[in-house]
Tab-separated table of C-alpha atoms in Angstrom:
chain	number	residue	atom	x	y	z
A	22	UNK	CA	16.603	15.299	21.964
A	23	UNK	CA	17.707	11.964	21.585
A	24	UNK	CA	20.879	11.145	23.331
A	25	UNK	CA	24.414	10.399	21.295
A	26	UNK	CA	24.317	7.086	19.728
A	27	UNK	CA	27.406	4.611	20.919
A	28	UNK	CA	30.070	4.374	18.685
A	29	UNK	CA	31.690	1.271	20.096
A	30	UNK	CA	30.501	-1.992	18.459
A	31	UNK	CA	31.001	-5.659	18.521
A	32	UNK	CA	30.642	-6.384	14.933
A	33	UNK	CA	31.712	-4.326	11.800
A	34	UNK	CA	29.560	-0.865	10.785
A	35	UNK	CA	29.014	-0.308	7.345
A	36	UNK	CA	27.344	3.090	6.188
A	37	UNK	CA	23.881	2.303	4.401
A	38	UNK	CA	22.685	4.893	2.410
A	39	UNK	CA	18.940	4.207	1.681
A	40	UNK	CA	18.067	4.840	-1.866
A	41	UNK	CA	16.622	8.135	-3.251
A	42	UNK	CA	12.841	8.561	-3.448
A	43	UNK	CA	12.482	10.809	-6.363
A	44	UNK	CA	9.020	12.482	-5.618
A	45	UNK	CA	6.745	14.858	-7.575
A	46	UNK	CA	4.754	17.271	-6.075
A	47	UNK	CA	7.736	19.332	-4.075
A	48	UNK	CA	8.780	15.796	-2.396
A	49	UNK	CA	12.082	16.160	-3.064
A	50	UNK	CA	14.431	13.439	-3.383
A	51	UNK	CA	15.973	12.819	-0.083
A	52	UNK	CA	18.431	9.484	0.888
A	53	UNK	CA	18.995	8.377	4.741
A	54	UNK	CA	22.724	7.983	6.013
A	55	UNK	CA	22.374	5.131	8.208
A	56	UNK	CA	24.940	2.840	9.938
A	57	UNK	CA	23.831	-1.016	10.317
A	58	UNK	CA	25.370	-4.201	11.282
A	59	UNK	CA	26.897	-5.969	8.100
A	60	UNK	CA	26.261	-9.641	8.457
A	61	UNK	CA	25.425	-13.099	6.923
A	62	UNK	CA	22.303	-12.730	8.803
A	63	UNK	CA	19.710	-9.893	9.333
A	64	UNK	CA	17.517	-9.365	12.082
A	65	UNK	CA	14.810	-6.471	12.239
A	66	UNK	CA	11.646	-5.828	14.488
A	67	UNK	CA	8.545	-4.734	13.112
A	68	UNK	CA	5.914	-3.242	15.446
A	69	UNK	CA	2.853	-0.817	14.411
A	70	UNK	CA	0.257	0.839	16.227
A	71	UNK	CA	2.547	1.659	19.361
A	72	UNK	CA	2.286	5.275	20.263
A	73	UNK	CA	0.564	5.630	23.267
A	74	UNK	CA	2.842	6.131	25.581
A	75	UNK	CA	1.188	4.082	28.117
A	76	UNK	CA	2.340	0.830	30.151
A	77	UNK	CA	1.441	-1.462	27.188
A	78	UNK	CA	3.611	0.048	24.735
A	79	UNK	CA	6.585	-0.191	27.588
A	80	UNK	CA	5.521	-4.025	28.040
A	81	UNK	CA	6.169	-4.570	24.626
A	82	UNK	CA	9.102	-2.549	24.477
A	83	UNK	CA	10.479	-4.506	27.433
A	84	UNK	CA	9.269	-7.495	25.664
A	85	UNK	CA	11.850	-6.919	22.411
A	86	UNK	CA	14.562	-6.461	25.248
A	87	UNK	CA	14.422	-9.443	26.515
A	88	UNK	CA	14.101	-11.232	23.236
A	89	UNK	CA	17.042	-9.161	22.319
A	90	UNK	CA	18.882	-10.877	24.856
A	91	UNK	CA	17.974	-14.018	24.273
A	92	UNK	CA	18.498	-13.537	20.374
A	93	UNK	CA	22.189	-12.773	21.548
A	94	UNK	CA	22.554	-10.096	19.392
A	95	UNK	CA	20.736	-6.330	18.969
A	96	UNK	CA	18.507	-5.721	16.264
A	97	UNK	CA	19.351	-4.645	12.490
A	98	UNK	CA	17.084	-1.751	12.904
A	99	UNK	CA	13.117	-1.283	13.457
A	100	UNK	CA	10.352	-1.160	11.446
A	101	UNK	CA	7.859	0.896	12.265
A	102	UNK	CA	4.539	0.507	10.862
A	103	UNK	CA	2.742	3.819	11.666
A	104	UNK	CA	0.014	5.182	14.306
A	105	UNK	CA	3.620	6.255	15.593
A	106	UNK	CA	2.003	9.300	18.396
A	107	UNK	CA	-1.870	9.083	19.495
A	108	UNK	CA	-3.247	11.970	20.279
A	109	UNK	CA	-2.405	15.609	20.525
A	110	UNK	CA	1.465	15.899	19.870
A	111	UNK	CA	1.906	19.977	21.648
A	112	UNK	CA	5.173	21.359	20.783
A	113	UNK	CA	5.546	19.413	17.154
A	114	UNK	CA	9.671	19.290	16.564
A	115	UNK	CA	10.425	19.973	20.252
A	116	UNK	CA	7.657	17.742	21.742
A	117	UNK	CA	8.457	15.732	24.734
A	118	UNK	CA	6.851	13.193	23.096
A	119	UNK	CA	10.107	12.451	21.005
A	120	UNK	CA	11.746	11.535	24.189
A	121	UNK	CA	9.035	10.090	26.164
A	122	UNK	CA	7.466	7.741	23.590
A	123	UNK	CA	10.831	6.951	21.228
A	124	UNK	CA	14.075	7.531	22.250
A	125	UNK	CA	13.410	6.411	26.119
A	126	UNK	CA	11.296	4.108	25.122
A	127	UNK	CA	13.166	1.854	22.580
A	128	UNK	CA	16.940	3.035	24.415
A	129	UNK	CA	19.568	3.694	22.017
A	130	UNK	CA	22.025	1.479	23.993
A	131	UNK	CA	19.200	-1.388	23.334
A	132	UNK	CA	18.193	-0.246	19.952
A	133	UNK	CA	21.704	1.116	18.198
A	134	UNK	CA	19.818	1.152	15.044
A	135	UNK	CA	18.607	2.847	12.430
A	136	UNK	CA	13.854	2.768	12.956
A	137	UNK	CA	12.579	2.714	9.280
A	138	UNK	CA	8.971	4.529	9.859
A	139	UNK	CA	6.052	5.085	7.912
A	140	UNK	CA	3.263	7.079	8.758
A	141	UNK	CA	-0.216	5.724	10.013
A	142	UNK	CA	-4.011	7.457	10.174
A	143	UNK	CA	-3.296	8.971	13.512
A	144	UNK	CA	0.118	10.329	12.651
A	145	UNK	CA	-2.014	12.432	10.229
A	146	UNK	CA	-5.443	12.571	12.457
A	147	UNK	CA	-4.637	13.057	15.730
A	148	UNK	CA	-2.544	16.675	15.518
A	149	UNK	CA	-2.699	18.162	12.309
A	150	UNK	CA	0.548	18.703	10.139
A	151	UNK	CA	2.307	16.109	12.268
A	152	UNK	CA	2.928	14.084	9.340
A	153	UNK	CA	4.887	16.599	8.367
A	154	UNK	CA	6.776	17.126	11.569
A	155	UNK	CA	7.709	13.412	11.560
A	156	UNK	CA	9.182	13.721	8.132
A	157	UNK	CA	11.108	16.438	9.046
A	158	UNK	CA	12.225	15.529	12.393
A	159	UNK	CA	15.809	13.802	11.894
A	160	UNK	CA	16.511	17.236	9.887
A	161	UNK	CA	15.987	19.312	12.822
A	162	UNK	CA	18.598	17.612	14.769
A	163	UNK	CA	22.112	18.781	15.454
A	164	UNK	CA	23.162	14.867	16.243
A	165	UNK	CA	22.044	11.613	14.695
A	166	UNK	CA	19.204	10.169	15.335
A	167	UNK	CA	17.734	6.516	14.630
A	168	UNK	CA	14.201	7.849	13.277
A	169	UNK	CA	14.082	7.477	9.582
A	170	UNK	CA	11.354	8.878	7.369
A	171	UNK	CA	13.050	10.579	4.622
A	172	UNK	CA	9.769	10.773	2.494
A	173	UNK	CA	6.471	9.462	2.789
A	174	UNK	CA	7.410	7.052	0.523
A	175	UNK	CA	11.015	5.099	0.100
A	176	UNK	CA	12.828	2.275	-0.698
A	177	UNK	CA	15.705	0.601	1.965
A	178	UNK	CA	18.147	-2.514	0.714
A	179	UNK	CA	19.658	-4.196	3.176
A	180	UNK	CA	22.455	-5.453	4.101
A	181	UNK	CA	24.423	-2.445	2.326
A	182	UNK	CA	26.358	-4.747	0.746
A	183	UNK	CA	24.776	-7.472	-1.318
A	184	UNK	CA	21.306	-6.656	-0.237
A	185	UNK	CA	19.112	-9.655	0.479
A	186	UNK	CA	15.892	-7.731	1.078
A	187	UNK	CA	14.396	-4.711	-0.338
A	188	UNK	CA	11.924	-2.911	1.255
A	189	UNK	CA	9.442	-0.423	-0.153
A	190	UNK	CA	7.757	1.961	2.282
A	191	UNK	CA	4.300	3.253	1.665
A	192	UNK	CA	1.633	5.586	3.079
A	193	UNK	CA	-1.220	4.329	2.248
A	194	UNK	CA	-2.961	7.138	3.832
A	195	UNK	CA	-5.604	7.691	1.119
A	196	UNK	CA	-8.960	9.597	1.071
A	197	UNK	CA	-11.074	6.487	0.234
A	198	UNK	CA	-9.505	5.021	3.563
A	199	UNK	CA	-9.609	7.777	6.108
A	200	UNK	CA	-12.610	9.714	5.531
A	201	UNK	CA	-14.543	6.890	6.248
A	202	UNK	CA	-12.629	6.262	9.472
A	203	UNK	CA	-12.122	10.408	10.774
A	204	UNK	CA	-14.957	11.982	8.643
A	205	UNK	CA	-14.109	15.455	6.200
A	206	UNK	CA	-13.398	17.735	8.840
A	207	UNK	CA	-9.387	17.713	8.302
A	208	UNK	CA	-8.135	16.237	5.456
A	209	UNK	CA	-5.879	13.220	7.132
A	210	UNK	CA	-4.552	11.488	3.715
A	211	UNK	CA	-2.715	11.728	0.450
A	212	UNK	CA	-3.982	14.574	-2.156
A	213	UNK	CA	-5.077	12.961	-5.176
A	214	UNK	CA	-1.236	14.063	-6.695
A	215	UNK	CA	0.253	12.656	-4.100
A	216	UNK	CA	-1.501	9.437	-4.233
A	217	UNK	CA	-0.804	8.942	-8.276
A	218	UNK	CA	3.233	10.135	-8.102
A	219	UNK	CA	3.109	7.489	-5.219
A	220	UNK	CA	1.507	4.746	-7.507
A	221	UNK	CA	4.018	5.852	-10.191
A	222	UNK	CA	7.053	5.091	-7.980
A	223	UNK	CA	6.168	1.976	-6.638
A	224	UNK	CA	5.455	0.884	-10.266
A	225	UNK	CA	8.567	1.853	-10.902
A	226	UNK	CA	10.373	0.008	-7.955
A	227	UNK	CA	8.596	-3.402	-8.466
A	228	UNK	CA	9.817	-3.169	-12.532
A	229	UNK	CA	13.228	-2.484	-11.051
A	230	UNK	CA	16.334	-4.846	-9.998
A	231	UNK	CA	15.711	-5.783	-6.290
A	232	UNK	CA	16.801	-8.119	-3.712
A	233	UNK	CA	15.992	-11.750	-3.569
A	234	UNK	CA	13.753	-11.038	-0.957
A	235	UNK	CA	11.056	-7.545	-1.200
A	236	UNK	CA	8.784	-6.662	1.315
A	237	UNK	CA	6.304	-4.035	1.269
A	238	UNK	CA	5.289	-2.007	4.454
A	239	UNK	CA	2.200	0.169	4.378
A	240	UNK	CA	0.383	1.085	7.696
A	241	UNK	CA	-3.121	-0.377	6.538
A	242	UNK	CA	-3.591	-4.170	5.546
A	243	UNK	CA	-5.042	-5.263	2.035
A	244	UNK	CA	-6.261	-8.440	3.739
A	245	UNK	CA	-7.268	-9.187	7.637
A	246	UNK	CA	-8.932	-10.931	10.220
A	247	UNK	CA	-9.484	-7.953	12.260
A	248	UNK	CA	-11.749	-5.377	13.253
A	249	UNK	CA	-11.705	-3.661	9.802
A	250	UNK	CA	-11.728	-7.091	7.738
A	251	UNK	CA	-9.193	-5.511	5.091
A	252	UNK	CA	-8.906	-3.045	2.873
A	253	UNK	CA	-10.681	-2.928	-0.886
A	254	UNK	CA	-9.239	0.277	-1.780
A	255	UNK	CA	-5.864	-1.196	-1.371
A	256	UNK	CA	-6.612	-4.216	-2.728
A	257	UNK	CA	-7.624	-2.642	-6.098
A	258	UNK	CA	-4.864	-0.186	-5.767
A	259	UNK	CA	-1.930	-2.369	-5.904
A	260	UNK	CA	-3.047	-6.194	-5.317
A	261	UNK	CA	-2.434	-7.020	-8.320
A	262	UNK	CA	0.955	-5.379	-8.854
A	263	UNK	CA	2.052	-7.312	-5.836
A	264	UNK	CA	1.199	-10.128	-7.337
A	265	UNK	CA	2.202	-9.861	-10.549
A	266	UNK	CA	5.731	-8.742	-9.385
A	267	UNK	CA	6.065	-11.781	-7.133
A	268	UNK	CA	6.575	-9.767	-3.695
A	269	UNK	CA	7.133	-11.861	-0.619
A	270	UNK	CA	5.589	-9.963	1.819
A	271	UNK	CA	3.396	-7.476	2.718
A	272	UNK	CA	3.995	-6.508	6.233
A	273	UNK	CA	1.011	-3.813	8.255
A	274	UNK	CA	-0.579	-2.274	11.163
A	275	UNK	CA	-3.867	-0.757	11.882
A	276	UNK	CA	-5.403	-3.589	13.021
A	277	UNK	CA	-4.422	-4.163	16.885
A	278	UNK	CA	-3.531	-7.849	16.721
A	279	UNK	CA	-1.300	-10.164	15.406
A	280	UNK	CA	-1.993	-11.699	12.193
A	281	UNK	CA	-0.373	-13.986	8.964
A	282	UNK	CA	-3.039	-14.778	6.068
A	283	UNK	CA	-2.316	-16.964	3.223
A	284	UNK	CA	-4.147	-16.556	0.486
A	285	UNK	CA	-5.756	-19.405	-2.447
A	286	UNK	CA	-3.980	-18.047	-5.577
A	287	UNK	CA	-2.025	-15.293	-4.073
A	288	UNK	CA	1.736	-15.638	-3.643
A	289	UNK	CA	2.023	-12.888	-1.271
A	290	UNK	CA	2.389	-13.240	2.326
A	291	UNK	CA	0.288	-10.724	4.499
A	292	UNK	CA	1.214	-10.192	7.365
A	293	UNK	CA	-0.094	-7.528	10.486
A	294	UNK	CA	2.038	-6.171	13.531
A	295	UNK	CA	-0.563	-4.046	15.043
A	296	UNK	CA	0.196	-4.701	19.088
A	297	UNK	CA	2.406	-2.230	19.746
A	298	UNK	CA	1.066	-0.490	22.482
A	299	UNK	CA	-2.703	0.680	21.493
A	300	UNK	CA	-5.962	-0.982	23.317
A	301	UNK	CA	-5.975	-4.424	21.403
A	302	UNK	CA	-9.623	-5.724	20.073
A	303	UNK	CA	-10.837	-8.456	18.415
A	304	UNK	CA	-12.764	-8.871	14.432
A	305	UNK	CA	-14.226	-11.393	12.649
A	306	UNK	CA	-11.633	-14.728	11.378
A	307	UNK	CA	-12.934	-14.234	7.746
A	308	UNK	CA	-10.015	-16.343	6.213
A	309	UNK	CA	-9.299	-19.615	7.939
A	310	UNK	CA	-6.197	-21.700	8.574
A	311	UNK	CA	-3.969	-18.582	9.212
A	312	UNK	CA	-3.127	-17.061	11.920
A	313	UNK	CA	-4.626	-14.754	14.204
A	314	UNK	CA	-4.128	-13.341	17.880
A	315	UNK	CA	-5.475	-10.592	19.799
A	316	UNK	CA	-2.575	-9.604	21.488
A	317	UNK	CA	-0.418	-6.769	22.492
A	318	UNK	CA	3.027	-7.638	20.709
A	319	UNK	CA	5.786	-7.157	17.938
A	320	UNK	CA	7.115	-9.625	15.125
A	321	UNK	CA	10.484	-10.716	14.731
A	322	UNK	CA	11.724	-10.268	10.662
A	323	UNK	CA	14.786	-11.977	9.656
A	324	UNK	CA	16.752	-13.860	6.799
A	325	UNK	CA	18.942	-16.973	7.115
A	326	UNK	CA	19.937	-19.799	5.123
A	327	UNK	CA	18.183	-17.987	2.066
A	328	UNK	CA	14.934	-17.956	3.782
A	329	UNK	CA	12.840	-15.152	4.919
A	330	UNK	CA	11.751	-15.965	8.923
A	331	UNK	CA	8.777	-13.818	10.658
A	332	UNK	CA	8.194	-14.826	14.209
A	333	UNK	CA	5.146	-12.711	15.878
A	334	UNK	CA	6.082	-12.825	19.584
A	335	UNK	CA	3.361	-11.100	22.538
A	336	UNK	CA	4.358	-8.867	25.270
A	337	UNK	CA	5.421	-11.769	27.954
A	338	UNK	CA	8.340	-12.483	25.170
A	339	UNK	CA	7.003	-15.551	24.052
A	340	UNK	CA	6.521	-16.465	20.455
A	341	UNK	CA	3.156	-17.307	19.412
A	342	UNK	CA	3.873	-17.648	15.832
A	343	UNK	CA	6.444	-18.500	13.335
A	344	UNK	CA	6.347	-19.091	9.185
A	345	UNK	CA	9.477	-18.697	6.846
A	346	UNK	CA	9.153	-18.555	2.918
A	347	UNK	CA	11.760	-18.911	0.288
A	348	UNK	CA	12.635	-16.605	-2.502
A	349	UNK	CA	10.376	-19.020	-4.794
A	350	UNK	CA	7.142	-18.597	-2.757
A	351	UNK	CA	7.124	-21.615	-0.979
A	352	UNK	CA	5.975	-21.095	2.926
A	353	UNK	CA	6.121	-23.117	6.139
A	354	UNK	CA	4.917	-22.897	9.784
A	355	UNK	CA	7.582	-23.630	11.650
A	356	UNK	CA	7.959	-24.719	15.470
């Protein structure tokens, strides 16, 4: 179980609720009571691929301490970008795991806030059904805890109050994607229902009032530099309604590296934060002038001045990389 969270604070709580997900297909509409810091700036970290509860995903968890501490301030919340647990998971909803690879390893008095998660290929692979116990874990609690998966797919606007980003939380776990990867022998993805109410919704979302700022977070990337060199399926699933709704940002995992692409013709940033822990390995730079970093690591996601700041910063606590992008597109490396 994950320990009481504090209740003393040095800056005003607010209660978020994150918006409804109204699901087909008995996914029934859930919202997320969540406290956060309400402030003229927002600071979250993103990190993917980090479950496996060895001594590089406590490097980099170590790592976002110490840039906590420098940052002078504790983070927003998390965003967690799936391939949550590796491996066999024993004991689903009671499993040490909880303890061992989330709540002691990102501390609550470190990390007061809420971790926004989606779910990754190996949250599904690795120990079947544990999709579902990670959507139903906060549920099973008798305290609070900071996981947050209310669905397999949601929407979060933050700040609470006059929201400056929304974010839109996918799984992107289809068949086309992970039979390839795990073979037929369990079925590790969306059903074919799951995956078209899914499509509906974020149809739906992008034709809806949002923040200045929108983000979308789904565990595998559309574009990369990395071992997998992208993903078609995704591309031709929702490229072009990225596009065409002007989104800022599409923020993955699944590739273990650090990467930014920017794209000829594509106002879309894309963006991986795959070093969270897992063995780190290198692909093929098949779009130049971006970057691109094997490296064991976790990215740095905030809003300032009216402009949306991503910072990619390895496991010593240095940052390696830094871009921010205005609400009209426009992009620029910064020092």
């Amino acid at each position: 179980m994950e320990p009481n969270l504090p209740i003393s604070r040095r800056r005003v709580l607010k209660t978020l609720f994150c918006s409804s997900v109204a699901m087909n297909l008995n996914l029934a509409s859930s919202s997320a009571a969540s406290e956060l810091v309400e402030a003229a700036e927002l600071d979250l970290f993103a990190l993917g691929d980090f479950g496996s509860g060895d001594e590089k995903q406590k490097a980099v968890s170590r790592s976002m301490m110490r840039y906590s501490e420098k940052l002078g301030k504790k983070p927003d919340g998390f965003l967690m970008l799936g391939d949550n647990f590796y491996r066999k998971m024993a004991g689903g909803l009671k499993s040490k795991r909880w303890v061992t690879g989330f709540s002691k390893m990102y501390p609550a008095k470190a990390f007061p806030n809420p971790c926004w998660a989606i779910l990754g290929n190996h949250d599904y692979r690795d120990t079947p059904n544990n999709e579902k116990v990670q959507l139903g874990y906060a549920a099973s609690l008798d305290r609070k805890t900071r996981w947050t998966m209310p669905a397999k797919y949601y929407r979060v606007d933050l700040p609470a109050k006059n929201p400056q980003v929304t974010f839109l939380m996918l799984d992107t776990n289809l068949e086309s994607i992970n039979r390839p990867l795990h073979g037929p022998k369990v079925a590790c993805w969306l059903t074919l229902e799951e995956q078209a109410a899914q499509l509906v919704w974020l149809k739906k979302q992008l034709a809806s009032k949002r923040a200045p700022f929108t983000v979308v977070l789904g565990h595998h990337p559309l574009y990369s530099n990395g071992k997998y060199q992208g993903t078609p399926t995704l591309i031709e699933e929702i490229g072009e309604l990225l596009e065409k709704a002007g989104v800022h940002m599409y923020l993955s995992g699944h590739e273990h590296d650090l990467q930014h692409l920017e794209l000829e013709g594509l106002r879309t940033s894309f963006v991986i934060s795959g070093g969270g822990g897992a063995h780190v390995r290198g692909g093929k730079e098949k779009h130049k002038g971006n970057f691109y970093q094997v490296a064991h690591g976790f990215s740095h996601l905030s809003i300032k001045n009216d402009r949306l700041h991503l910072r990619h910063i390895d496991a010593n606590g240095k940052t390696v990389h830094s871009f921010s992008k205005g609400t009209n597109h426009d992009w620029k490396v910064e020092v």
